[in-house]
């Protein structure tokens, strides 16, 4: 609201993810690769292995080019990107932690200087001196991870910082150590990858391949421990969004595990067992696995923090939690400083609102596309449901706007799809009923699933009895919108719900605990018990 | 208009304003020195590389090869020090800088891939310069052009952040972020001032490098000192004209602070004195058959000029933002514990870098002695 909103044409979160995945991959690759080079240099010197030493020497250049240029500049790229996409969140982190960032910068500075010197002095420095430079590089690089990890984990679990703004509590927050362990292990895995990517053609080939496999396995053994520890420290809302069954999360989880297992397998087979099989195509697959692993990890980390950018302070759409109520009272028109169109009656205004409040995570079409999610919504229903957007499936911030804003955005959302004209017959009643359910109820309920199931309420009811409840929905719970679909749709919907709720079930699902998502209480408050209870009473 | 300015962050400043200001001025001066070396050095290298392709210009070729190895390092320090400057300026003027950056977001973000292109180009050139064949010259030229473009983007953003009255209009023109601040009268003179200044400052640095080369090869060293001194003098002369243009393009009430505010006026006056002194010292020192210590003194004075110019730039920014920003009124809750930790680590970090450089120097000396 405070800042202009960059309308880059697709969700800003996607841009951050792209830049971040590349940077995180390369920087962990660099931390790990540097560690690998330095340790391997020490080994080669200790064992007087000329071929191995020659390998280290020749691949320092690749390492330096990657770290100094791509690693460092893409890191600045993240800086730029978060400032552009989430200025409020960035500003919050800067104000809380600028000195930590300054400290991180000191390590970064030493790291860069050491890398340059390390790469340039293979011939000129003595063995001991050159190794000293190498270890300085490694320590500085890892220390910059040590520092930045505190800020990154703070965003998800600010912990004790929230009471009294203690820097130490914010830095060594609940997920700090598990995350540090996981990231360090990931760097060791990627160090193994570095070995495979730089495998020499001759001399030390076998030895380097075996070393690479060793490193990768060592990292891969520790990483699950770190991840398990980390997930045990996640806040409740993150656990809940993991359990919500959102497809992209399931894909990311499966992908992450799959990529890691495949990488491990290839490392064991083509690295440790038969190094001669470690050919460029295998290496390419391994690199893809590495990127996939990092990508999945970063995706989940970002996802599990939703709806927050900085937990309880700034939402993922860069709205400050403390501002929401004021904006609900005053309206966006009076609160936002940089609206492209300031005429609340215009169609563009509704679109502006969409971009401003939903655009961080949704595009109209395509990535998390809005049009297929609001199919069947009319303007009045959309305007109403916007009051409850934070309790839908998904992990969304509340909509911040007054009635006029909800109407404008509602009109825009309804306009994304052609209006429904359903022809409902006896034959297609069940199918049409499901369609109506998906559009009107399915965002917050299932019938037999684990997500706010309706079975308990409607078991034994007939279609007509179910439909009788509809006119009262809005009055029943402050979390439910009014039901305003045409009568034939209502009938089909009642029929569908009654049909589903009376299907025989093997095991009755336990209703899941749901957060209501209102501002600060998101972590603690239990789900809409009021809604469930009153609905049940009504039917009885 | 005040309402256009995003609110300052609700969290208090984690340190006193003066400390952030001092740190900002120090790291920014160093950043500009590195940037001048990367850009001015690139232009110097390009010129001498092209010239050195003719057999009779042996010294030019030698200089180009020598500089080629330094360019990537200059750029590395430009980036590293730039990050620090960006960090501290965000604390003080974040609500201005974030806004102008978002308004020209797409253009602004281009800086990142462009830096990578320039950087890899410099590395490529540093590996190929010795052979002096193929597309090395082209690659260097592209890198230099890219750096010039990056500088232009920076000047657009740095001027846009000073002009809240233009923000809404420019934002609405292209909310997708493909904006520049082309309507700004000071844009062109300011850009040329910094580009020309880069060549000037790097020429002073080169004169100093030439002094150190005299010991090994008097002919080459003298040639270098004299060339650098000439270019330095010419660019400094031009810098006066560009500076005048910049001053005339600056809004009257801002330019008047040079006269009205004793600190701003004092810094300005002192900078004029030092720049003339630097020019005289370097010119006089280089004229002699054996360039004298005066050159080194002139080099030192030109670094001082740079510091003064950076301070002046900062004071003028304060003048621009005076109606909108009240740094004195910001809430402060200094985190002294971690500030001390930062200072200790900073000193330790500098010590570590110095130690590494000492190792390198020692072995270079023994290598030369052998």
mmCIF file of N, CA, C and O in Angstrom, chain A residues 292-380:
data_model
loop_
_atom_site.group_PDB
_atom_site.id
_atom_site.type_symbol
_atom_site.label_atom_id
_atom_site.label_comp_id
_atom_site.label_asym_id
_atom_site.label_seq_id
_atom_site.Cartn_x
_atom_site.Cartn_y
_atom_site.Cartn_z
ATOM 1 N N UNK A 292 17.252 -29.326 -9.147
ATOM 2 C CA UNK A 292 15.915 -29.740 -8.745
ATOM 3 C C UNK A 292 15.788 -29.850 -7.237
ATOM 4 O O UNK A 292 14.803 -29.404 -6.646
ATOM 5 N N UNK A 293 16.819 -30.379 -6.610
ATOM 6 C CA UNK A 293 16.805 -30.536 -5.165
ATOM 7 C C UNK A 293 16.743 -29.166 -4.478
ATOM 8 O O UNK A 293 15.893 -28.913 -3.615
ATOM 9 N N UNK A 294 17.633 -28.275 -4.921
ATOM 10 C CA UNK A 294 17.634 -26.933 -4.340
ATOM 11 C C UNK A 294 16.309 -26.230 -4.636
ATOM 12 O O UNK A 294 15.724 -25.564 -3.775
ATOM 13 N N UNK A 295 15.823 -26.417 -5.873
ATOM 14 C CA UNK A 295 14.568 -25.765 -6.250
ATOM 15 C C UNK A 295 13.422 -26.228 -5.376
ATOM 16 O O UNK A 295 12.649 -25.415 -4.864
ATOM 17 N N UNK A 296 13.337 -27.536 -5.170
ATOM 18 C CA UNK A 296 12.254 -28.056 -4.336
ATOM 19 C C UNK A 296 12.368 -27.517 -2.915
ATOM 20 O O UNK A 296 11.383 -27.093 -2.302
ATOM 21 N N UNK A 297 13.585 -27.520 -2.407
ATOM 22 C CA UNK A 297 13.800 -27.034 -1.046
ATOM 23 C C UNK A 297 13.391 -25.580 -0.895
ATOM 24 O O UNK A 297 12.664 -25.213 0.032
ATOM 25 N N UNK A 298 13.837 -24.753 -1.821
ATOM 26 C CA UNK A 298 13.512 -23.331 -1.736
ATOM 27 C C UNK A 298 12.014 -23.111 -1.921
ATOM 28 O O UNK A 298 11.404 -22.270 -1.265
ATOM 29 N N UNK A 299 11.418 -23.889 -2.824
ATOM 30 C CA UNK A 299 9.978 -23.741 -3.059
ATOM 31 C C UNK A 299 9.213 -24.037 -1.781
ATOM 32 O O UNK A 299 8.336 -23.278 -1.376
ATOM 33 N N UNK A 300 9.576 -25.144 -1.141
ATOM 34 C CA UNK A 300 8.867 -25.505 0.086
ATOM 35 C C UNK A 300 9.097 -24.470 1.177
ATOM 36 O O UNK A 300 8.181 -24.093 1.902
ATOM 37 N N UNK A 301 10.321 -24.005 1.279
ATOM 38 C CA UNK A 301 10.631 -23.012 2.304
ATOM 39 C C UNK A 301 9.749 -21.775 2.099
ATOM 40 O O UNK A 301 9.175 -21.232 3.039
ATOM 41 N N UNK A 302 9.664 -21.348 0.847
ATOM 42 C CA UNK A 302 8.816 -20.184 0.547
ATOM 43 C C UNK A 302 7.350 -20.521 0.809
ATOM 44 O O UNK A 302 6.606 -19.727 1.375
ATOM 45 N N UNK A 303 6.940 -21.708 0.382
ATOM 46 C CA UNK A 303 5.520 -22.039 0.484
ATOM 47 C C UNK A 303 5.086 -22.132 1.942
ATOM 48 O O UNK A 303 4.041 -21.623 2.327
ATOM 49 N N UNK A 304 5.929 -22.767 2.737
ATOM 50 C CA UNK A 304 5.532 -22.999 4.125
ATOM 51 C C UNK A 304 5.492 -21.709 4.928
ATOM 52 O O UNK A 304 4.953 -21.658 6.017
ATOM 53 N N UNK A 305 6.057 -20.663 4.387
ATOM 54 C CA UNK A 305 6.014 -19.380 5.074
ATOM 55 C C UNK A 305 4.734 -18.627 4.728
ATOM 56 O O UNK A 305 4.386 -17.651 5.375
ATOM 57 N N UNK A 306 4.058 -19.032 3.670
ATOM 58 C CA UNK A 306 2.840 -18.340 3.267
ATOM 59 C C UNK A 306 1.800 -18.453 4.362
ATOM 60 O O UNK A 306 1.722 -19.478 5.008
ATOM 61 N N UNK A 307 0.980 -17.478 4.617
ATOM 62 C CA UNK A 307 0.798 -16.237 3.871
ATOM 63 C C UNK A 307 1.797 -15.138 4.205
ATOM 64 O O UNK A 307 1.596 -14.007 3.809
ATOM 65 N N UNK A 308 2.856 -15.475 4.928
ATOM 66 C CA UNK A 308 3.749 -14.416 5.383
ATOM 67 C C UNK A 308 4.978 -14.271 4.507
ATOM 68 O O UNK A 308 5.469 -15.243 3.959
ATOM 69 N N UNK A 309 5.482 -13.036 4.444
ATOM 70 C CA UNK A 309 6.852 -12.833 3.988
ATOM 71 C C UNK A 309 7.732 -12.832 5.229
ATOM 72 O O UNK A 309 8.767 -13.492 5.284
ATOM 73 N N UNK A 310 7.321 -12.074 6.234
ATOM 74 C CA UNK A 310 7.976 -12.123 7.537
ATOM 75 C C UNK A 310 6.884 -12.452 8.544
ATOM 76 O O UNK A 310 5.957 -11.667 8.741
ATOM 77 N N UNK A 311 7.001 -13.601 9.145
ATOM 78 C CA UNK A 311 5.946 -14.160 9.981
ATOM 79 C C UNK A 311 5.376 -13.155 10.992
ATOM 80 O O UNK A 311 6.115 -12.601 11.803
ATOM 81 N N UNK A 312 4.080 -12.963 10.916
ATOM 82 C CA UNK A 312 3.252 -12.070 11.737
ATOM 83 C C UNK A 312 3.514 -10.578 11.519
ATOM 84 O O UNK A 312 2.827 -9.752 12.104
ATOM 85 N N UNK A 313 4.461 -10.211 10.672
ATOM 86 C CA UNK A 313 4.684 -8.782 10.451
ATOM 87 C C UNK A 313 4.228 -8.332 9.073
ATOM 88 O O UNK A 313 3.451 -7.393 8.936
ATOM 89 N N UNK A 314 4.725 -9.011 8.042
ATOM 90 C CA UNK A 314 4.438 -8.588 6.673
ATOM 91 C C UNK A 314 3.936 -9.791 5.884
ATOM 92 O O UNK A 314 4.553 -10.858 5.931
ATOM 93 N N UNK A 315 2.817 -9.602 5.191
ATOM 94 C CA UNK A 315 2.272 -10.688 4.377
ATOM 95 C C UNK A 315 3.061 -10.859 3.085
ATOM 96 O O UNK A 315 3.801 -9.967 2.670
ATOM 97 N N UNK A 316 2.815 -11.995 2.425
ATOM 98 C CA UNK A 316 3.552 -12.306 1.205
ATOM 99 C C UNK A 316 3.211 -11.334 0.077
ATOM 100 O O UNK A 316 3.969 -11.205 -0.873
ATOM 101 N N UNK A 317 2.078 -10.655 0.175
ATOM 102 C CA UNK A 317 1.803 -9.634 -0.846
ATOM 103 C C UNK A 317 2.287 -8.260 -0.381
ATOM 104 O O UNK A 317 1.830 -7.240 -0.861
ATOM 105 N N UNK A 318 3.210 -8.267 0.550
ATOM 106 C CA UNK A 318 3.890 -7.080 1.042
ATOM 107 C C UNK A 318 2.987 -6.121 1.814
ATOM 108 O O UNK A 318 3.286 -4.942 1.933
ATOM 109 N N UNK A 319 1.892 -6.639 2.331
ATOM 110 C CA UNK A 319 1.035 -5.801 3.163
ATOM 111 C C UNK A 319 1.448 -6.005 4.616
ATOM 112 O O UNK A 319 1.688 -7.129 5.048
ATOM 113 N N UNK A 320 1.524 -4.912 5.338
ATOM 114 C CA UNK A 320 1.847 -5.038 6.762
ATOM 115 C C UNK A 320 0.614 -5.507 7.515
ATOM 116 O O UNK A 320 -0.476 -4.954 7.337
ATOM 117 N N UNK A 321 0.803 -6.504 8.374
ATOM 118 C CA UNK A 321 -0.332 -7.035 9.124
ATOM 119 C C UNK A 321 -1.018 -5.928 9.911
ATOM 120 O O UNK A 321 -2.244 -5.865 9.999
ATOM 121 N N UNK A 322 -0.221 -5.021 10.445
ATOM 122 C CA UNK A 322 -0.783 -3.973 11.293
ATOM 123 C C UNK A 322 -1.665 -3.005 10.503
ATOM 124 O O UNK A 322 -2.429 -2.244 11.089
ATOM 125 N N UNK A 323 -1.542 -3.037 9.189
ATOM 126 C CA UNK A 323 -2.291 -2.063 8.378
ATOM 127 C C UNK A 323 -3.654 -2.564 7.951
ATOM 128 O O UNK A 323 -4.498 -1.778 7.510
ATOM 129 N N UNK A 324 -3.851 -3.891 8.031
ATOM 130 C CA UNK A 324 -5.022 -4.481 7.395
ATOM 131 C C UNK A 324 -6.329 -3.845 7.887
ATOM 132 O O UNK A 324 -7.189 -3.458 7.087
ATOM 133 N N UNK A 325 -6.461 -3.715 9.212
ATOM 134 C CA UNK A 325 -7.731 -3.205 9.732
ATOM 135 C C UNK A 325 -7.996 -1.777 9.261
ATOM 136 O O UNK A 325 -9.111 -1.433 8.885
ATOM 137 N N UNK A 326 -6.961 -0.963 9.271
ATOM 138 C CA UNK A 326 -7.122 0.416 8.814
ATOM 139 C C UNK A 326 -7.581 0.452 7.367
ATOM 140 O O UNK A 326 -8.454 1.250 6.993
ATOM 141 N N UNK A 327 -6.991 -0.419 6.555
ATOM 142 C CA UNK A 327 -7.350 -0.401 5.141
ATOM 143 C C UNK A 327 -8.781 -0.901 4.959
ATOM 144 O O UNK A 327 -9.516 -0.409 4.111
ATOM 145 N N UNK A 328 -9.165 -1.861 5.785
ATOM 146 C CA UNK A 328 -10.544 -2.336 5.695
ATOM 147 C C UNK A 328 -11.505 -1.198 6.003
ATOM 148 O O UNK A 328 -12.589 -1.106 5.426
ATOM 149 N N UNK A 329 -11.141 -0.328 6.917
ATOM 150 C CA UNK A 329 -12.011 0.790 7.261
ATOM 151 C C UNK A 329 -11.944 1.902 6.218
ATOM 152 O O UNK A 329 -12.972 2.379 5.738
ATOM 153 N N UNK A 330 -10.729 2.282 5.857
ATOM 154 C CA UNK A 330 -10.596 3.457 4.982
ATOM 155 C C UNK A 330 -10.709 3.138 3.501
ATOM 156 O O UNK A 330 -10.967 4.027 2.703
ATOM 157 N N UNK A 331 -10.492 1.895 3.140
ATOM 158 C CA UNK A 331 -10.518 1.539 1.732
ATOM 159 C C UNK A 331 -9.167 1.734 1.081
ATOM 160 O O UNK A 331 -8.326 2.501 1.561
ATOM 161 N N UNK A 332 -8.958 0.994 -0.007
ATOM 162 C CA UNK A 332 -7.668 1.027 -0.696
ATOM 163 C C UNK A 332 -7.429 2.387 -1.341
ATOM 164 O O UNK A 332 -6.324 2.919 -1.334
ATOM 165 N N UNK A 333 -8.505 2.972 -1.857
ATOM 166 C CA UNK A 333 -8.372 4.240 -2.577
ATOM 167 C C UNK A 333 -7.688 5.294 -1.705
ATOM 168 O O UNK A 333 -6.848 6.058 -2.159
ATOM 169 N N UNK A 334 -8.043 5.306 -0.425
ATOM 170 C CA UNK A 334 -7.458 6.310 0.474
ATOM 171 C C UNK A 334 -6.121 5.837 1.045
ATOM 172 O O UNK A 334 -5.354 6.638 1.555
ATOM 173 N N UNK A 335 -5.860 4.530 0.990
ATOM 174 C CA UNK A 335 -4.659 4.026 1.662
ATOM 175 C C UNK A 335 -3.475 3.847 0.722
ATOM 176 O O UNK A 335 -2.336 4.045 1.129
ATOM 177 N N UNK A 336 -3.756 3.433 -0.523
ATOM 178 C CA UNK A 336 -2.647 3.134 -1.425
ATOM 179 C C UNK A 336 -2.106 4.423 -2.015
ATOM 180 O O UNK A 336 -2.859 5.292 -2.435
ATOM 181 N N UNK A 337 -0.780 4.507 -2.050
ATOM 182 C CA UNK A 337 -0.181 5.753 -2.548
ATOM 183 C C UNK A 337 -0.014 5.743 -4.058
ATOM 184 O O UNK A 337 0.023 6.782 -4.683
ATOM 185 N N UNK A 338 0.123 4.542 -4.626
ATOM 186 C CA UNK A 338 0.451 4.500 -6.055
ATOM 187 C C UNK A 338 -0.515 3.605 -6.809
ATOM 188 O O UNK A 338 -0.159 2.511 -7.202
ATOM 189 N N UNK A 339 -1.739 4.040 -6.978
ATOM 190 C CA UNK A 339 -2.652 3.244 -7.783
ATOM 191 C C UNK A 339 -2.541 3.681 -9.232
ATOM 192 O O UNK A 339 -2.604 4.871 -9.525
ATOM 193 N N UNK A 340 -2.395 2.728 -10.136
ATOM 194 C CA UNK A 340 -2.356 3.122 -11.546
ATOM 195 C C UNK A 340 -3.656 3.808 -11.963
ATOM 196 O O UNK A 340 -3.636 4.730 -12.760
ATOM 197 N N UNK A 341 -4.817 3.352 -11.439
ATOM 198 C CA UNK A 341 -6.084 3.974 -11.797
ATOM 199 C C UNK A 341 -6.825 4.315 -10.515
ATOM 200 O O UNK A 341 -7.123 3.434 -9.721
ATOM 201 N N UNK A 342 -7.144 5.579 -10.334
ATOM 202 C CA UNK A 342 -7.715 5.988 -9.060
ATOM 203 C C UNK A 342 -9.229 6.149 -9.124
ATOM 204 O O UNK A 342 -9.825 6.782 -8.271
ATOM 205 N N UNK A 343 -9.887 5.574 -10.134
ATOM 206 C CA UNK A 343 -11.331 5.709 -10.249
ATOM 207 C C UNK A 343 -11.978 4.386 -9.836
ATOM 208 O O UNK A 343 -11.938 3.395 -10.570
ATOM 209 N N UNK A 344 -12.593 4.398 -8.655
ATOM 210 C CA UNK A 344 -13.095 3.149 -8.096
ATOM 211 C C UNK A 344 -14.188 2.519 -8.940
ATOM 212 O O UNK A 344 -14.479 1.334 -8.804
ATOM 213 N N UNK A 345 -14.800 3.289 -9.827
ATOM 214 C CA UNK A 345 -15.880 2.728 -10.635
ATOM 215 C C UNK A 345 -15.351 2.027 -11.882
ATOM 216 O O UNK A 345 -16.062 1.253 -12.513
ATOM 217 N N UNK A 346 -14.099 2.259 -12.220
ATOM 218 C CA UNK A 346 -13.598 1.735 -13.491
ATOM 219 C C UNK A 346 -13.229 0.258 -13.373
ATOM 220 O O UNK A 346 -12.935 -0.245 -12.283
ATOM 221 N N UNK A 347 -13.246 -0.426 -14.501
ATOM 222 C CA UNK A 347 -12.883 -1.842 -14.519
ATOM 223 C C UNK A 347 -11.406 -1.995 -14.178
ATOM 224 O O UNK A 347 -11.001 -2.977 -13.556
ATOM 225 N N UNK A 348 -10.594 -1.002 -14.571
ATOM 226 C CA UNK A 348 -9.152 -1.088 -14.309
ATOM 227 C C UNK A 348 -8.875 -1.109 -12.814
ATOM 228 O O UNK A 348 -7.902 -1.706 -12.362
ATOM 229 N N UNK A 349 -9.728 -0.432 -12.065
ATOM 230 C CA UNK A 349 -9.507 -0.383 -10.620
ATOM 231 C C UNK A 349 -9.582 -1.792 -10.016
ATOM 232 O O UNK A 349 -8.764 -2.166 -9.186
ATOM 233 N N UNK A 350 -10.566 -2.563 -10.464
ATOM 234 C CA UNK A 350 -10.685 -3.937 -9.981
ATOM 235 C C UNK A 350 -9.446 -4.741 -10.329
ATOM 236 O O UNK A 350 -8.923 -5.497 -9.506
ATOM 237 N N UNK A 351 -8.940 -4.529 -11.520
ATOM 238 C CA UNK A 351 -7.739 -5.242 -11.933
ATOM 239 C C UNK A 351 -6.547 -4.799 -11.094
ATOM 240 O O UNK A 351 -5.725 -5.621 -10.668
ATOM 241 N N UNK A 352 -6.457 -3.493 -10.844
ATOM 242 C CA UNK A 352 -5.378 -2.993 -9.987
ATOM 243 C C UNK A 352 -5.400 -3.681 -8.634
ATOM 244 O O UNK A 352 -4.355 -4.071 -8.101
ATOM 245 N N UNK A 353 -6.610 -3.811 -8.081
ATOM 246 C CA UNK A 353 -6.727 -4.450 -6.766
ATOM 247 C C UNK A 353 -6.241 -5.885 -6.825
ATOM 248 O O UNK A 353 -5.561 -6.375 -5.925
ATOM 249 N N UNK A 354 -6.596 -6.558 -7.903
ATOM 250 C CA UNK A 354 -6.149 -7.938 -8.064
ATOM 251 C C UNK A 354 -4.627 -8.008 -8.088
ATOM 252 O O UNK A 354 -4.005 -8.793 -7.363
ATOM 253 N N UNK A 355 -4.043 -7.161 -8.905
ATOM 254 C CA UNK A 355 -2.587 -7.191 -9.021
ATOM 255 C C UNK A 355 -1.944 -6.850 -7.679
ATOM 256 O O UNK A 355 -0.989 -7.485 -7.236
ATOM 257 N N UNK A 356 -2.514 -5.866 -7.017
ATOM 258 C CA UNK A 356 -1.949 -5.382 -5.761
ATOM 259 C C UNK A 356 -2.015 -6.432 -4.654
ATOM 260 O O UNK A 356 -1.061 -6.648 -3.926
ATOM 261 N N UNK A 357 -3.157 -7.091 -4.523
ATOM 262 C CA UNK A 357 -3.335 -7.951 -3.350
ATOM 263 C C UNK A 357 -3.219 -9.439 -3.657
ATOM 264 O O UNK A 357 -2.969 -10.231 -2.753
ATOM 265 N N UNK A 358 -3.458 -9.830 -4.873
ATOM 266 C CA UNK A 358 -3.389 -11.256 -5.191
ATOM 267 C C UNK A 358 -2.194 -11.556 -6.101
ATOM 268 O O UNK A 358 -1.751 -12.704 -6.193
ATOM 269 N N UNK A 359 -1.695 -10.521 -6.793
ATOM 270 C CA UNK A 359 -0.708 -10.716 -7.856
ATOM 271 C C UNK A 359 0.625 -11.271 -7.389
ATOM 272 O O UNK A 359 1.404 -11.764 -8.198
ATOM 273 N N UNK A 360 0.908 -11.180 -6.088
ATOM 274 C CA UNK A 360 2.178 -11.745 -5.618
ATOM 275 C C UNK A 360 2.172 -13.261 -5.802
ATOM 276 O O UNK A 360 3.223 -13.876 -5.960
ATOM 277 N N UNK A 361 0.995 -13.876 -5.756
ATOM 278 C CA UNK A 361 0.927 -15.335 -5.851
ATOM 279 C C UNK A 361 0.098 -15.847 -7.024
ATOM 280 O O UNK A 361 0.233 -17.010 -7.379
ATOM 281 N N UNK A 362 -0.787 -15.034 -7.556
ATOM 282 C CA UNK A 362 -1.641 -15.496 -8.648
ATOM 283 C C UNK A 362 -1.470 -14.631 -9.888
ATOM 284 O O UNK A 362 -1.333 -13.415 -9.786
ATOM 285 N N UNK A 363 -1.542 -15.269 -11.048
ATOM 286 C CA UNK A 363 -1.746 -14.524 -12.295
ATOM 287 C C UNK A 363 -3.198 -14.764 -12.694
ATOM 288 O O UNK A 363 -3.852 -15.664 -12.170
ATOM 289 N N UNK A 364 -3.729 -13.946 -13.597
ATOM 290 C CA UNK A 364 -5.099 -14.168 -14.047
ATOM 291 C C UNK A 364 -5.200 -15.537 -14.720
ATOM 292 O O UNK A 364 -6.102 -16.318 -14.439
ATOM 293 N N UNK A 365 -4.243 -15.795 -15.586
ATOM 294 C CA UNK A 365 -4.163 -17.115 -16.233
ATOM 295 C C UNK A 365 -2.773 -17.660 -15.960
ATOM 296 O O UNK A 365 -1.872 -16.915 -15.647
ATOM 297 N N UNK A 366 -2.593 -18.958 -16.131
ATOM 298 C CA UNK A 366 -1.245 -19.494 -16.026
ATOM 299 C C UNK A 366 -0.909 -19.873 -14.612
ATOM 300 O O UNK A 366 -1.680 -20.556 -13.942
ATOM 301 N N UNK A 367 0.243 -19.403 -14.121
ATOM 302 C CA UNK A 367 0.733 -19.843 -12.819
ATOM 303 C C UNK A 367 -0.278 -19.540 -11.725
ATOM 304 O O UNK A 367 -0.643 -18.397 -11.493
ATOM 305 N N UNK A 368 -0.715 -20.559 -10.991
ATOM 306 C CA UNK A 368 -1.742 -20.423 -9.982
ATOM 307 C C UNK A 368 -2.858 -19.515 -10.512
ATOM 308 O O UNK A 368 -3.286 -18.572 -9.849
ATOM 309 N N UNK A 369 -3.288 -19.844 -11.735
ATOM 310 C CA UNK A 369 -4.181 -18.969 -12.490
ATOM 311 C C UNK A 369 -5.493 -18.727 -11.768
ATOM 312 O O UNK A 369 -6.078 -19.635 -11.182
ATOM 313 N N UNK A 370 -5.969 -17.486 -11.800
ATOM 314 C CA UNK A 370 -7.156 -17.152 -11.051
ATOM 315 C C UNK A 370 -8.428 -17.601 -11.755
ATOM 316 O O UNK A 370 -9.376 -18.034 -11.114
ATOM 317 N N UNK A 371 -8.438 -17.533 -13.100
ATOM 318 C CA UNK A 371 -9.723 -17.737 -13.763
ATOM 319 C C UNK A 371 -10.298 -19.128 -13.484
ATOM 320 O O UNK A 371 -11.475 -19.273 -13.189
ATOM 321 N N UNK A 372 -9.448 -20.164 -13.491
ATOM 322 C CA UNK A 372 -10.036 -21.492 -13.239
ATOM 323 C C UNK A 372 -10.402 -21.676 -11.773
ATOM 324 O O UNK A 372 -11.175 -22.557 -11.427
ATOM 325 N N UNK A 373 -9.853 -20.851 -10.894
ATOM 326 C CA UNK A 373 -10.199 -20.988 -9.484
ATOM 327 C C UNK A 373 -11.494 -20.272 -9.122
ATOM 328 O O UNK A 373 -12.042 -20.513 -8.048
ATOM 329 N N UNK A 374 -11.942 -19.360 -9.976
ATOM 330 C CA UNK A 374 -13.153 -18.607 -9.631
ATOM 331 C C UNK A 374 -14.265 -18.883 -10.634
ATOM 332 O O UNK A 374 -15.228 -18.130 -10.727
ATOM 333 N N UNK A 375 -14.128 -19.969 -11.380
ATOM 334 C CA UNK A 375 -15.147 -20.305 -12.373
ATOM 335 C C UNK A 375 -16.494 -20.475 -11.668
ATOM 336 O O UNK A 375 -16.583 -21.181 -10.663
ATOM 337 N N UNK A 376 -17.517 -19.831 -12.163
ATOM 338 C CA UNK A 376 -18.835 -19.960 -11.566
ATOM 339 C C UNK A 376 -19.165 -18.874 -10.551
ATOM 340 O O UNK A 376 -20.283 -18.799 -10.062
ATOM 341 N N UNK A 377 -18.205 -18.050 -10.214
ATOM 342 C CA UNK A 377 -18.480 -16.985 -9.249
ATOM 343 C C UNK A 377 -19.213 -15.836 -9.949
ATOM 344 O O UNK A 377 -18.822 -15.405 -11.025
ATOM 345 N N UNK A 378 -20.278 -15.336 -9.313
ATOM 346 C CA UNK A 378 -20.851 -14.084 -9.797
ATOM 347 C C UNK A 378 -20.295 -12.956 -8.943
ATOM 348 O O UNK A 378 -19.656 -13.192 -7.915
ATOM 349 N N UNK A 379 -20.525 -11.728 -9.381
ATOM 350 C CA UNK A 379 -19.862 -10.583 -8.740
ATOM 351 C C UNK A 379 -20.220 -10.485 -7.259
ATOM 352 O O UNK A 379 -19.353 -10.213 -6.415
ATOM 353 N N UNK A 380 -21.496 -10.741 -6.918
ATOM 354 C CA UNK A 380 -21.916 -10.584 -5.519
ATOM 355 C C UNK A 380 -21.255 -11.642 -4.643
ATOM 356 O O UNK A 380 -20.738 -11.348 -3.560
#
